[in-house]
Short mmCIF file of C-alpha atoms and ligand atoms in Angstrom, two decimals:
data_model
loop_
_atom_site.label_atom_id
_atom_site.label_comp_id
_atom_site.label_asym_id
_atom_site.label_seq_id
_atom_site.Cartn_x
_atom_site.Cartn_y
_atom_site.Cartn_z
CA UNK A 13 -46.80 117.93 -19.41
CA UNK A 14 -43.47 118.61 -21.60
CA UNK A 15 -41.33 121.19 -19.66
CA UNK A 16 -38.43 122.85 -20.05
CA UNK A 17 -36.07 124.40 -16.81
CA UNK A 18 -33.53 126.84 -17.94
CA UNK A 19 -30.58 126.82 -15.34
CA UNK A 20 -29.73 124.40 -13.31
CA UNK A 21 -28.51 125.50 -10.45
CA UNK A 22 -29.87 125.13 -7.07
CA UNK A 23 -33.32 126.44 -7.77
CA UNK A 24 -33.27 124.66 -11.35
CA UNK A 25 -31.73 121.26 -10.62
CA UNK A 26 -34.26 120.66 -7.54
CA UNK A 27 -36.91 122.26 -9.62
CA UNK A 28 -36.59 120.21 -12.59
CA UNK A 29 -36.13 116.83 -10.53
CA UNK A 30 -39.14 117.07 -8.71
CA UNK A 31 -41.53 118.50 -11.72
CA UNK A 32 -40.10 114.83 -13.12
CA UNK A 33 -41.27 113.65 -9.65
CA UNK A 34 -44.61 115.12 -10.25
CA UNK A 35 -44.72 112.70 -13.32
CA UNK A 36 -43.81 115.02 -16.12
CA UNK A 37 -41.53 114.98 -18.80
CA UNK A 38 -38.55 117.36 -17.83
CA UNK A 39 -35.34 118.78 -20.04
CA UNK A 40 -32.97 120.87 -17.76
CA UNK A 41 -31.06 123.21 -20.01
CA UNK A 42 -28.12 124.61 -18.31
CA UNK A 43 -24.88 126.41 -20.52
CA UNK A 44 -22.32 124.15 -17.93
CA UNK A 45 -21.04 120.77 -19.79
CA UNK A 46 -19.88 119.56 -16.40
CA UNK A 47 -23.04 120.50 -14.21
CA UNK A 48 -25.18 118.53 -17.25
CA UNK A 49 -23.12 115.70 -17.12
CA UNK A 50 -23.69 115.17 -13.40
CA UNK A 51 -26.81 115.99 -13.62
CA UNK A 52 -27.56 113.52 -15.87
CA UNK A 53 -25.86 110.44 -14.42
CA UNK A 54 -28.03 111.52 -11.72
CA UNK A 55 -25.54 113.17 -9.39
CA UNK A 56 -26.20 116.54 -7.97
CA UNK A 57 -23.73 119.24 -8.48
CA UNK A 58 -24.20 120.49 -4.93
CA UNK A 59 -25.15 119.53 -1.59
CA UNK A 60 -29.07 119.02 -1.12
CA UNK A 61 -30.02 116.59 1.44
CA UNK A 62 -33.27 114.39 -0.57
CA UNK A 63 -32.16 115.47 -3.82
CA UNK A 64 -30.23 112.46 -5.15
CA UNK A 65 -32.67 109.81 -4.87
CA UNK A 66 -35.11 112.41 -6.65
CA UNK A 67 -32.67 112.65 -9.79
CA UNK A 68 -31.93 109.07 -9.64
CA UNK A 69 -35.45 108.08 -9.69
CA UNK A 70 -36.23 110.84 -12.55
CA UNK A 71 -32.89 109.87 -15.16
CA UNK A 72 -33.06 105.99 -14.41
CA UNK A 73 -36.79 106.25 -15.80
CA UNK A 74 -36.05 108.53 -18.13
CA UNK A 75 -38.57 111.87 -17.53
CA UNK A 76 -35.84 113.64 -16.89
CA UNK A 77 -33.20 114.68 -18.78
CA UNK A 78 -30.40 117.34 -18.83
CA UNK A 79 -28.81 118.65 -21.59
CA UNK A 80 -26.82 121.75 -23.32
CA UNK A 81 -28.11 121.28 -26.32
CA UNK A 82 -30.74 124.28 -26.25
CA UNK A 83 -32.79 122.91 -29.28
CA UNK A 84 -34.15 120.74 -26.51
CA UNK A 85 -36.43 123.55 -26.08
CA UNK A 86 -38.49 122.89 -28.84
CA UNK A 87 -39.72 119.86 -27.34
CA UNK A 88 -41.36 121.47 -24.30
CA UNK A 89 -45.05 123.60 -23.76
CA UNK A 90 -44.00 125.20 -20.55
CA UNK A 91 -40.64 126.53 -19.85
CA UNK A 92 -39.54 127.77 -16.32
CA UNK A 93 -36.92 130.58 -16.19
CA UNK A 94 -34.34 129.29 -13.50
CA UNK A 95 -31.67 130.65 -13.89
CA UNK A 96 -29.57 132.97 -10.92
CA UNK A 97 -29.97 137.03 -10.77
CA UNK A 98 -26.72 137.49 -9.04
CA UNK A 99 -25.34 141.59 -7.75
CA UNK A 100 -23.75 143.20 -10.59
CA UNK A 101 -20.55 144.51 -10.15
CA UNK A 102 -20.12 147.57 -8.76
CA UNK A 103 -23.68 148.28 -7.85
CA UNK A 104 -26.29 146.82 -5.72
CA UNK A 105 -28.59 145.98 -8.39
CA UNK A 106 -29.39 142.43 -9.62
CA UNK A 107 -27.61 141.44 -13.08
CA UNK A 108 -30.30 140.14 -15.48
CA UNK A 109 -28.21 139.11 -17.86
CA UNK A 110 -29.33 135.26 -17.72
CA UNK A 111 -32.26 136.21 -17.29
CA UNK A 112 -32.63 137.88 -20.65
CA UNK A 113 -30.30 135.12 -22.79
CA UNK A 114 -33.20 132.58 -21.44
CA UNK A 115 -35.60 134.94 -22.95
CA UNK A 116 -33.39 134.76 -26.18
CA UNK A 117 -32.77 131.11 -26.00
CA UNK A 118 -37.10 130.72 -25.56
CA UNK A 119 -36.99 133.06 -28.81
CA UNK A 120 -34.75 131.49 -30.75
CA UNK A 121 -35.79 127.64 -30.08
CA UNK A 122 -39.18 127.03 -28.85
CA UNK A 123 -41.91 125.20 -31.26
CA UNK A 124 -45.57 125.44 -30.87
CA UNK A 125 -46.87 122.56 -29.11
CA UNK A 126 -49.80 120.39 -30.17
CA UNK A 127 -51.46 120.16 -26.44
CA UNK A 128 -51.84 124.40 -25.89
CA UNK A 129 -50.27 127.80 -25.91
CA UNK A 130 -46.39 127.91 -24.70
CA UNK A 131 -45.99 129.20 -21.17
CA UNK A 132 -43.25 130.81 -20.17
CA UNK A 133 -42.84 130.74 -16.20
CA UNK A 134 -40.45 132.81 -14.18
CA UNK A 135 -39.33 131.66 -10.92
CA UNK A 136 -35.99 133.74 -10.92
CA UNK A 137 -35.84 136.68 -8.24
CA UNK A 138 -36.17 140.05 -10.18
CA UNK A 139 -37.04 143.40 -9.55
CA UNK A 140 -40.30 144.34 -10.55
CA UNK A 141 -40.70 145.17 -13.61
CA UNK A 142 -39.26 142.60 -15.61
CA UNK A 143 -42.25 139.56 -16.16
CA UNK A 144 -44.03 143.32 -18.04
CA UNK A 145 -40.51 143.80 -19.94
CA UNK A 146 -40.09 139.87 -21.00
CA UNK A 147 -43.64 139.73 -21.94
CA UNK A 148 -43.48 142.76 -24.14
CA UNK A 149 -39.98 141.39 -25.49
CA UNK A 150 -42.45 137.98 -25.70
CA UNK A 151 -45.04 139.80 -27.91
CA UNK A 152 -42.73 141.73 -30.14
CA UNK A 153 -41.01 138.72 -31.37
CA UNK A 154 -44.39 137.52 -32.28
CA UNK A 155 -43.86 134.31 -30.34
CA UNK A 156 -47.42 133.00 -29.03
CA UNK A 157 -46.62 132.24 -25.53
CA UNK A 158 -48.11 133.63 -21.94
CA UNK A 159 -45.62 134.99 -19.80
CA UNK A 160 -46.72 134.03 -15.91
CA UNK A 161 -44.43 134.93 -12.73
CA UNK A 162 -44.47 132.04 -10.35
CA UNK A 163 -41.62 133.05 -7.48
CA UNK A 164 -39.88 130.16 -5.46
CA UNK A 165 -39.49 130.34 -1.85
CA UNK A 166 -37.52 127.48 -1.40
CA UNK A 167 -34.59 127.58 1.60
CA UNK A 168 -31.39 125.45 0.78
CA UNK A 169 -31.15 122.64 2.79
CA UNK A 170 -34.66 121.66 2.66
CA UNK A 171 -35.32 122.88 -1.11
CA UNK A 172 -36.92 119.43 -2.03
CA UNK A 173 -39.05 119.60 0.69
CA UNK A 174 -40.13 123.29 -0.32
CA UNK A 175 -40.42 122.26 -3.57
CA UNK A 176 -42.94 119.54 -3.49
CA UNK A 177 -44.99 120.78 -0.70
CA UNK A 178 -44.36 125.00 -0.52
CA UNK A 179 -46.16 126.86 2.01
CA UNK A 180 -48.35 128.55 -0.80
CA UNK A 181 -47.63 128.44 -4.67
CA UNK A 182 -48.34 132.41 -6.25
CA UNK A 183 -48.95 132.67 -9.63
CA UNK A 184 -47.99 135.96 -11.45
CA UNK A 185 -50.87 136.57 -14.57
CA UNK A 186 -50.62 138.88 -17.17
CA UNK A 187 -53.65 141.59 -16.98
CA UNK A 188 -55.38 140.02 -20.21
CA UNK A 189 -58.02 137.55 -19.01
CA UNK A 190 -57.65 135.03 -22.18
CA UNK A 191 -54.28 134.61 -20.99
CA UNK A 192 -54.20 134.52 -17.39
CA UNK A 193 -56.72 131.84 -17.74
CA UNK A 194 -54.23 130.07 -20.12
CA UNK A 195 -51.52 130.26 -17.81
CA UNK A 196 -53.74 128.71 -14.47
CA UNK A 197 -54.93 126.20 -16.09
CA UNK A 198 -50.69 124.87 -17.83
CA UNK A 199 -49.49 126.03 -14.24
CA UNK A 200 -52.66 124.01 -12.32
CA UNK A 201 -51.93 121.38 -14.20
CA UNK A 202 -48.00 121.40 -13.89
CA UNK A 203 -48.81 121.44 -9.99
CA UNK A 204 -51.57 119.00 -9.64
CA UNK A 205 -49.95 117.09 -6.39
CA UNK A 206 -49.49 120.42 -4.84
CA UNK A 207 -52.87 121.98 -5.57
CA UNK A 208 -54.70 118.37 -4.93
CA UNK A 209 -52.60 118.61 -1.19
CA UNK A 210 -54.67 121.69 -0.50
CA UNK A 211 -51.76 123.84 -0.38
CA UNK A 212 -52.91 127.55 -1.20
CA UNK A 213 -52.37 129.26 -4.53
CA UNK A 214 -52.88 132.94 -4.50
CA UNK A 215 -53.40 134.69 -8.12
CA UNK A 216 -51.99 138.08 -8.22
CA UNK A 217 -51.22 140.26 -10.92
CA UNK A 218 -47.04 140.46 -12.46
CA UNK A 219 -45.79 143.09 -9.55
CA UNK A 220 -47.33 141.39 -6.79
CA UNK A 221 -46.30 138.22 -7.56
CA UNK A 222 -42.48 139.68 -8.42
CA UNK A 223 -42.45 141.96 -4.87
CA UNK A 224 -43.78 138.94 -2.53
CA UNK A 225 -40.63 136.94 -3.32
CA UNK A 226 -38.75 140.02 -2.27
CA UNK A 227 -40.62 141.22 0.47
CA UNK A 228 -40.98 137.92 1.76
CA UNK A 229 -36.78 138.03 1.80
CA UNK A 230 -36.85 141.28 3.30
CA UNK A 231 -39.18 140.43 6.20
CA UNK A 232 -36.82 137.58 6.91
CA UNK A 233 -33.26 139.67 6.99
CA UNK A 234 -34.90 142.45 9.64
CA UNK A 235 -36.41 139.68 11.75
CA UNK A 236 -32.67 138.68 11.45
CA UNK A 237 -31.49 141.77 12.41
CA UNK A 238 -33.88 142.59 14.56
CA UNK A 239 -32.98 140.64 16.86
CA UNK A 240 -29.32 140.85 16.20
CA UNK A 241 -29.90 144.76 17.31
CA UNK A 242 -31.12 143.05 20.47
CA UNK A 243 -27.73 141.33 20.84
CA UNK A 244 -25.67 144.01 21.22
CA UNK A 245 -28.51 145.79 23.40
CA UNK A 246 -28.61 142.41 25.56
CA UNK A 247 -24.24 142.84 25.46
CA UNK A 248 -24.22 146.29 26.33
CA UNK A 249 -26.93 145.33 29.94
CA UNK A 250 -26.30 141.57 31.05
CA UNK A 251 -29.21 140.24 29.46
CA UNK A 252 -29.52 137.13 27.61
CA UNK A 253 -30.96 137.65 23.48
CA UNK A 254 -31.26 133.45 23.52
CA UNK A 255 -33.84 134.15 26.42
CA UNK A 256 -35.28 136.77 25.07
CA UNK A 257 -35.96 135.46 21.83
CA UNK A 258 -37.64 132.98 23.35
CA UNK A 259 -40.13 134.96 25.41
CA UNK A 260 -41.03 137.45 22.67
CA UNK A 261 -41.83 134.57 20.30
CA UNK A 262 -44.52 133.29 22.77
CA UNK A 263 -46.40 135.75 21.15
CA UNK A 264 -48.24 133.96 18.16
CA UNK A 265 -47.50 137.57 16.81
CA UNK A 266 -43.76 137.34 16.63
CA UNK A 267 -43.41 133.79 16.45
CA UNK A 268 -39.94 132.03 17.31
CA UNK A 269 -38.65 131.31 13.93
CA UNK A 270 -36.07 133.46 12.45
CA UNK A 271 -35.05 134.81 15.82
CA UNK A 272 -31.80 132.94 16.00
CA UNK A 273 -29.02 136.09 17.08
CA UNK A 274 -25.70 135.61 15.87
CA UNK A 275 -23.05 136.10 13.24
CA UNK A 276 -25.96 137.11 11.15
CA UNK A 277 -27.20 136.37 7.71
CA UNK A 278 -25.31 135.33 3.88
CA UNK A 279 -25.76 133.03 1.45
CA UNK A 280 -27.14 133.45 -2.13
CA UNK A 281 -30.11 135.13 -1.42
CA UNK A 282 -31.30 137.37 1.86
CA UNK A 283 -28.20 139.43 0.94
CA UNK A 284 -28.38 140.32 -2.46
CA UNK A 285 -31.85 140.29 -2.43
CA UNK A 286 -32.26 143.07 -0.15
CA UNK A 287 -30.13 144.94 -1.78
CA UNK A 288 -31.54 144.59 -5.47
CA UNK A 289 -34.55 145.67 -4.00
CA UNK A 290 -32.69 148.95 -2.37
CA UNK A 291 -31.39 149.70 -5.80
CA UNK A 292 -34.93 149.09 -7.52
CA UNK A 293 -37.01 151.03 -4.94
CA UNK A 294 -34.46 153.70 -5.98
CA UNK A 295 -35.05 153.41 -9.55
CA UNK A 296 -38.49 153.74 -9.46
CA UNK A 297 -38.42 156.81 -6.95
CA UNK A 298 -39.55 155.67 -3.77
CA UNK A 299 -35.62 154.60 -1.68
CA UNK A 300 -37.42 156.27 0.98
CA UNK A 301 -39.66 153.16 1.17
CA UNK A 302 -36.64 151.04 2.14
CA UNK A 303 -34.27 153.03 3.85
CA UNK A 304 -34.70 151.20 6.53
CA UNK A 305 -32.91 148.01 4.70
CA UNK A 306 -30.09 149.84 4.52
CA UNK A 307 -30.18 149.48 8.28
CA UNK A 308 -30.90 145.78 8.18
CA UNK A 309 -27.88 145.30 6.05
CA UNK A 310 -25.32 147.60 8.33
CA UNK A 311 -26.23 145.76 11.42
CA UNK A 312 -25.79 142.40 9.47
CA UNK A 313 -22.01 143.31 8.37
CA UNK A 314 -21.40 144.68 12.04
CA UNK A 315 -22.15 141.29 12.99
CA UNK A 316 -18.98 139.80 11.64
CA UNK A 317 -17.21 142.85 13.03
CA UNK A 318 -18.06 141.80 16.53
CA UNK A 319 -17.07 138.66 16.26
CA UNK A 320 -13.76 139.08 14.84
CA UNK A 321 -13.31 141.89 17.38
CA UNK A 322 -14.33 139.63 20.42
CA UNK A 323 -11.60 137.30 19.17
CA UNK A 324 -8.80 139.28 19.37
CA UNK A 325 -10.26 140.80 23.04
CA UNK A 326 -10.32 136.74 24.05
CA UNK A 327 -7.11 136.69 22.49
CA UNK A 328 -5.35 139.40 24.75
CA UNK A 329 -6.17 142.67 22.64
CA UNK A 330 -4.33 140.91 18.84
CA UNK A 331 -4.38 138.25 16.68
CA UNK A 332 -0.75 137.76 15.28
CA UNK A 333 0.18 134.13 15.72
CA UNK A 334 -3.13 133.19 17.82
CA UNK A 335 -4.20 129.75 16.73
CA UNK A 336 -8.27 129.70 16.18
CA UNK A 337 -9.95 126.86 15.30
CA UNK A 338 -12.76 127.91 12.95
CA UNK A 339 -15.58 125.33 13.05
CA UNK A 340 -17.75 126.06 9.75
CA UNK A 341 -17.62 127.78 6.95
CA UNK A 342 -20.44 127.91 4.42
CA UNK A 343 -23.47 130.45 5.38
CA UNK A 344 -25.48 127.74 7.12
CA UNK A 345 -25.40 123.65 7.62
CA UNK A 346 -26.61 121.14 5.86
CA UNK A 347 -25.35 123.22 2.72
CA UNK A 348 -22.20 123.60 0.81
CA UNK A 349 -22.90 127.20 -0.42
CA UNK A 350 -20.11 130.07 0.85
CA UNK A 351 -21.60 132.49 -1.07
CA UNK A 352 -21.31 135.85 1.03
CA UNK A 353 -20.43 132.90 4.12
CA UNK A 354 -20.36 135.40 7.15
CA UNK A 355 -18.36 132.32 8.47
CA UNK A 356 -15.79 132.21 5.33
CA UNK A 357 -15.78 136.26 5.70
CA UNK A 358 -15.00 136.20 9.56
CA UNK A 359 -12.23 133.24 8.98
CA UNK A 360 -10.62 135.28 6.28
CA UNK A 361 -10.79 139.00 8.18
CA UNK A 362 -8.72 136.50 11.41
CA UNK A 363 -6.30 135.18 9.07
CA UNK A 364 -6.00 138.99 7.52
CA UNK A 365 -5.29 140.26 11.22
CA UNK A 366 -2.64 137.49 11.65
CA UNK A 367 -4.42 134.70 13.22
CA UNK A 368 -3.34 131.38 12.39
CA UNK A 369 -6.88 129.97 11.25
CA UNK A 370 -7.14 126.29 11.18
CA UNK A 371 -11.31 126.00 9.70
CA UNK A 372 -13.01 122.73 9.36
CA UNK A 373 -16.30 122.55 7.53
CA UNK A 374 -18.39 118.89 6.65
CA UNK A 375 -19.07 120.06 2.84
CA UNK A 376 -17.82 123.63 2.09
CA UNK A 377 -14.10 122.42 2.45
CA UNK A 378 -13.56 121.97 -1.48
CA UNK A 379 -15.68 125.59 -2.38
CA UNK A 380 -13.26 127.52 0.17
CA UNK A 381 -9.86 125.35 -1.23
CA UNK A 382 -10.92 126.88 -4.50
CA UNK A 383 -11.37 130.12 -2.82
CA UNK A 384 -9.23 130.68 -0.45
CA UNK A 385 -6.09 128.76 -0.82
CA UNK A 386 -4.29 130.73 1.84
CA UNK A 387 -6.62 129.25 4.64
CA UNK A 388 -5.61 126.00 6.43
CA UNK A 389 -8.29 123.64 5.77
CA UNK A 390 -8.93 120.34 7.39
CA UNK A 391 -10.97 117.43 7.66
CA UNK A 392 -11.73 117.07 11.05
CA UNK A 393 -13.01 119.25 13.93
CA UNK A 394 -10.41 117.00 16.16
CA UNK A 395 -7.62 118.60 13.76
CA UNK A 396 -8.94 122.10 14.08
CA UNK A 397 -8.68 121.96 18.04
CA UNK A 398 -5.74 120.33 18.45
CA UNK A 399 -3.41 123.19 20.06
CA UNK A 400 -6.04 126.01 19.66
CA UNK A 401 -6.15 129.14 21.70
CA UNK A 402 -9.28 130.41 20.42
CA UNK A 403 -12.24 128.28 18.95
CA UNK A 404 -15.12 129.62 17.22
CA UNK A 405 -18.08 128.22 16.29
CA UNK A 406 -19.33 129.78 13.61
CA UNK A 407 -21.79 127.16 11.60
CA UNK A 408 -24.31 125.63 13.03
CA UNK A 409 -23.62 122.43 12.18
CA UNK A 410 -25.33 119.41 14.03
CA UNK A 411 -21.41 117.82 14.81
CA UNK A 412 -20.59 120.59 16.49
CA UNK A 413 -23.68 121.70 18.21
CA UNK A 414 -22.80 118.10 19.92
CA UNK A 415 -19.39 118.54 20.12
CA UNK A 416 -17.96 117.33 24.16
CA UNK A 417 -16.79 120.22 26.10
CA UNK A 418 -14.40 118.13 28.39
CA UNK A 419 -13.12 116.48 24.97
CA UNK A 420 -12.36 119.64 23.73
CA UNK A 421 -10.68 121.20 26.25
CA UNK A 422 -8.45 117.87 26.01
CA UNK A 423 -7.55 119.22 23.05
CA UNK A 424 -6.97 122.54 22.74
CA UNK A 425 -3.80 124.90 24.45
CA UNK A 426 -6.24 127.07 25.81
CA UNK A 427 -10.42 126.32 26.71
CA UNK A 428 -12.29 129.95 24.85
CA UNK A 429 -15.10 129.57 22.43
CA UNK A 430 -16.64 132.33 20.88
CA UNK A 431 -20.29 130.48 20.05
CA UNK A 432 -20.96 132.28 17.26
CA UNK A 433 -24.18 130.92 16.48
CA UNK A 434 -25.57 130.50 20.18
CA UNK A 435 -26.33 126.91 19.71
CA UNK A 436 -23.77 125.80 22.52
CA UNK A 437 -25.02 125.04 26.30
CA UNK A 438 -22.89 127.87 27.97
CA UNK A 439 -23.45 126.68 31.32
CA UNK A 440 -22.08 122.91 30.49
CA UNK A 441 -19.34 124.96 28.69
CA UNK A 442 -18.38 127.01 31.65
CA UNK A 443 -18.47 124.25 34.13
CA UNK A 444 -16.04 122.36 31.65
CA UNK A 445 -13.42 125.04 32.77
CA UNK A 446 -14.52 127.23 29.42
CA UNK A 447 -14.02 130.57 28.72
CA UNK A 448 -17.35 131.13 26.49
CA UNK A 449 -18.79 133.74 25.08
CA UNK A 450 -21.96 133.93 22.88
CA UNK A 451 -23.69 136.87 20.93
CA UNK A 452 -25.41 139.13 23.25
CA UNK A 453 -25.74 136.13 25.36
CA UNK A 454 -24.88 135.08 29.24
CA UNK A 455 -22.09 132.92 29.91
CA UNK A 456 -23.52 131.79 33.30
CA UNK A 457 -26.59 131.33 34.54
CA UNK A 458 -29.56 133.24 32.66
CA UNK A 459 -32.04 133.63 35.44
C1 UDX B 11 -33.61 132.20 2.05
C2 UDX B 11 -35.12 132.22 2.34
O1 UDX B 11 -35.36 131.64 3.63
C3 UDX B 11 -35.87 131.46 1.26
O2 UDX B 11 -37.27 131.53 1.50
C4 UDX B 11 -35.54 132.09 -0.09
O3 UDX B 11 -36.19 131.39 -1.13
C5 UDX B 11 -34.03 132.09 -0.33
O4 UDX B 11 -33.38 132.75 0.76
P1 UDX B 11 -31.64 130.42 2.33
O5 UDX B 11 -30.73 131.41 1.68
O6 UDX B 11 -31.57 128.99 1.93
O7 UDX B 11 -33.18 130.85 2.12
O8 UDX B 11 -31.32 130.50 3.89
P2 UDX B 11 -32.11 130.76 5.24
O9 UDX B 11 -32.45 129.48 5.88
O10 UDX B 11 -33.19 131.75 5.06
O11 UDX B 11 -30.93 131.43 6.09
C6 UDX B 11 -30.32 132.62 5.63
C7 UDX B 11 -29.22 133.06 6.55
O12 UDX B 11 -29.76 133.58 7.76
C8 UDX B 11 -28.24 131.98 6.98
O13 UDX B 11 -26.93 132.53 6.93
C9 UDX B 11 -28.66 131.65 8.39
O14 UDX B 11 -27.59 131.17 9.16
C10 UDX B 11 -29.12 133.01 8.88
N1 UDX B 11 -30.11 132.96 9.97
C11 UDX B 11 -31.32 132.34 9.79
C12 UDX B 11 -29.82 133.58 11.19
O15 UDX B 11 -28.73 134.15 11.36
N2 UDX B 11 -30.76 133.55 12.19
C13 UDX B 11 -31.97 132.96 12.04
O16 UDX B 11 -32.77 132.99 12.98
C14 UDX B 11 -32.26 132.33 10.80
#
């Protein structure tokens, strides 16, 4: 199959290089000379553990390709719509704007293709509504192409793994049956390995398919803060959330994963997500529906709050000239993203009080340089220590999960952690001669 991915960003780089992977022929169009030139020598633009040998394998044997040049398009029989939905300024609602120059750039270059209709496939997060608006904008151009909504799920991190073997694939189909049927069978086709593992693939119609992504986001940020809520419960009474956690999600009901209390949730997605979908539940006259988001979101931000208040109580009641060591920045490990970091956020709100933040992070250094050039980066968590009064963990990064209590304490002027993640032993810390505190967690013995 000829296909086209429009955006190559996270979602369209890893997207494109494993549709090669799946033995098609793949052009990634993406507006960005530099992005496309990395991309094309094979070299991802961003951290992705399993991604480079994917691109390698895909540009050395040339099925995939990357390019600026959007006449590329006119190669291709099924395009996929890639490209990011970020908040628009000023409101919480998700700026389409890419979203509708794809459209135009589909319009303007795509060629009928000897082997079927064009298919047009969306995988960008949207509010409802738009696969209806793109295939009307579709039809009235009189371009003969299907329009099918196929959301991704994929977490960074692990996105090639999500990619070539999801948890379920959902297909988005227009009402008409002529044309749903012409969209399975492209979209069947274009997933063969996936379908042929078994994997399930549920066929729903445009709004389904466009509120699952979102609701599936949505789920995930109040599990988040659900149990986030519990912290400051477990704070305000002695208990222990890491315990509790753990207990609750003995029940095959609950489940353990996503259950991890701390400095809560950022990154590209949960964030904006739920909040494009506060701003289109509004829209269409049911906010009601999803007030309780709004929650969700509050006790997120009071997260990072907490933290940066609990610093300045370990600190002596302020901040001015206290030396914390800030170990991790982007919104989760084994990533470089900082988007809406609640890591890069609670470094910057320190150094804002007058803390003297020394921050170490193993691949968002160069994104937070660029940032924030007022914040001392460097390379090494051995760097960040040295002299500290206050360290925070506040990435859970595997180095400093391991990190030796007795080695840090060799180095730092003072032995408090703030574990902002609750991924350190707090017994081994304490016995160390720590001062540690978690999120709504023990710093002794839990039971
Ligand atoms: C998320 C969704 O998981 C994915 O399905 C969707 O396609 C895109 O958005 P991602 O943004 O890569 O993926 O990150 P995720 O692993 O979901 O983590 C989101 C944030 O929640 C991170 O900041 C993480 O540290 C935090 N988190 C996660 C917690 O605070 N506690 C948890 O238990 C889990």
């Amino acid at each position: 199959m000829k296909i086209s991915v429009i955006g190559c960003g996270y979602l369209g780089a890893v997207h494109a290089a494993c549709m090669a992977d799946f033995g098609h022929e793949v052009v990634g169009v993406d507006v960005d000379p530099e992005k496309v030139s990395k991309l094309a020598a094979g070299i991802p633009s961003f951290h992705e553990p399993g991604l480079e040998p994917l691109l390698r394998k895909g540009v050395d044997g040339g099925d995939l390709t990357f390019t600026t040049d959007k006449s590329a398009l006119s190669q291709a029989r099924v395009h996929f719509i890639a490209v990011g939905t970020p908040q628009r300024g000023g409101s919480y609602a998700a700026d389409l704007s890419y979203v509708w120059s794809a459209v135009d750039d589909i319009l303007t270059h795509a060629r009928p293709q000897p082997d079927g209709p064009l298919v047009i496939v969306g995988k960008s997060t949207v509010p409802v509504g738009t696969a209806q608006a793109i295939a009307e904008r579709i039809a009235e151009a009189g371009l003969d192409a299907v329009v099918v909504w196929n959301p991704e799920f994929l977490r960074e991190g692990l996105a090639v793994q999500d990619t070539l073997t999801p948890d379920r694939v959902v297909y988005g189909l227009p009402d008409d049956h002529a044309a749903g049927d012409t969209a399975r069978s492209a979209l069947d086709e274009v997933y063969a390995p996936i379908l042929e593992a078994g994997i399930p693939r549920l066929l729903v119609n445009y709004p389904t398919a466009e509120l699952v992504k979102v609701a599936a986001n949505s789920f995930l940020a109040t599990k988040i803060s659900f149990i986030n809520s519990m912290a400051e419960l477990c704070d305000a009474t002695g208990a222990d959330v890491s315990r509790l956690a753990e207990a609750i999600g003995h029940d095959d009901r609950i489940g353990p994963k996503f259950l991890q209390a701390g400095i809560g949730f950022g990154g590209g997605c949960l964030p904006k997500d739920i909040r494009a979908f506060m701003a289109r539940a509004g829209e269409l006259g049911v906010d009601q529906s999803l007030t309780f988001l709004r929650e969700v979101d509050s006790i997120n931000m009071r997260r990072r709050d907490h933290a940066v208040e609990l610093a300045s109580t370990m600190a002596g009641g302020r901040l001015v000239g206290v030396k914390v060591a800030v170990l991790g920045l982007t919104f989760k490990p084994d990533s470089d993203d900082v988007r809406d970091s609640p890591a890069l956020d609670i470094a910057g709100r320190l150094w804002g009080r007058g803390a003297n933040v020394v921050a170490t992070d193993p691949a968002g250094a160069e994104a937070v340089r660029a940032l924030r050039p007022d914040l001392q980066i460097v390379d090494t968590a051995d760097e960040a220590l040295d002299g500290a009064d206050l360290v925070m963990l506040l990435t859970a990064w595997k180095e400093y999960v391991a990190i030796d209590p007795a080695h840090a304490k060799s180095l730092v002027a003072t032995p408090r952690v703030i574990d902002g993640r609750n991924v350190l032993d707090p017994q081994r810390w304490t016995d160390s001669g720590w001062e540690y505190r978690g999120m709504g967690r023990r710093s002794g013995p839990s039971a």
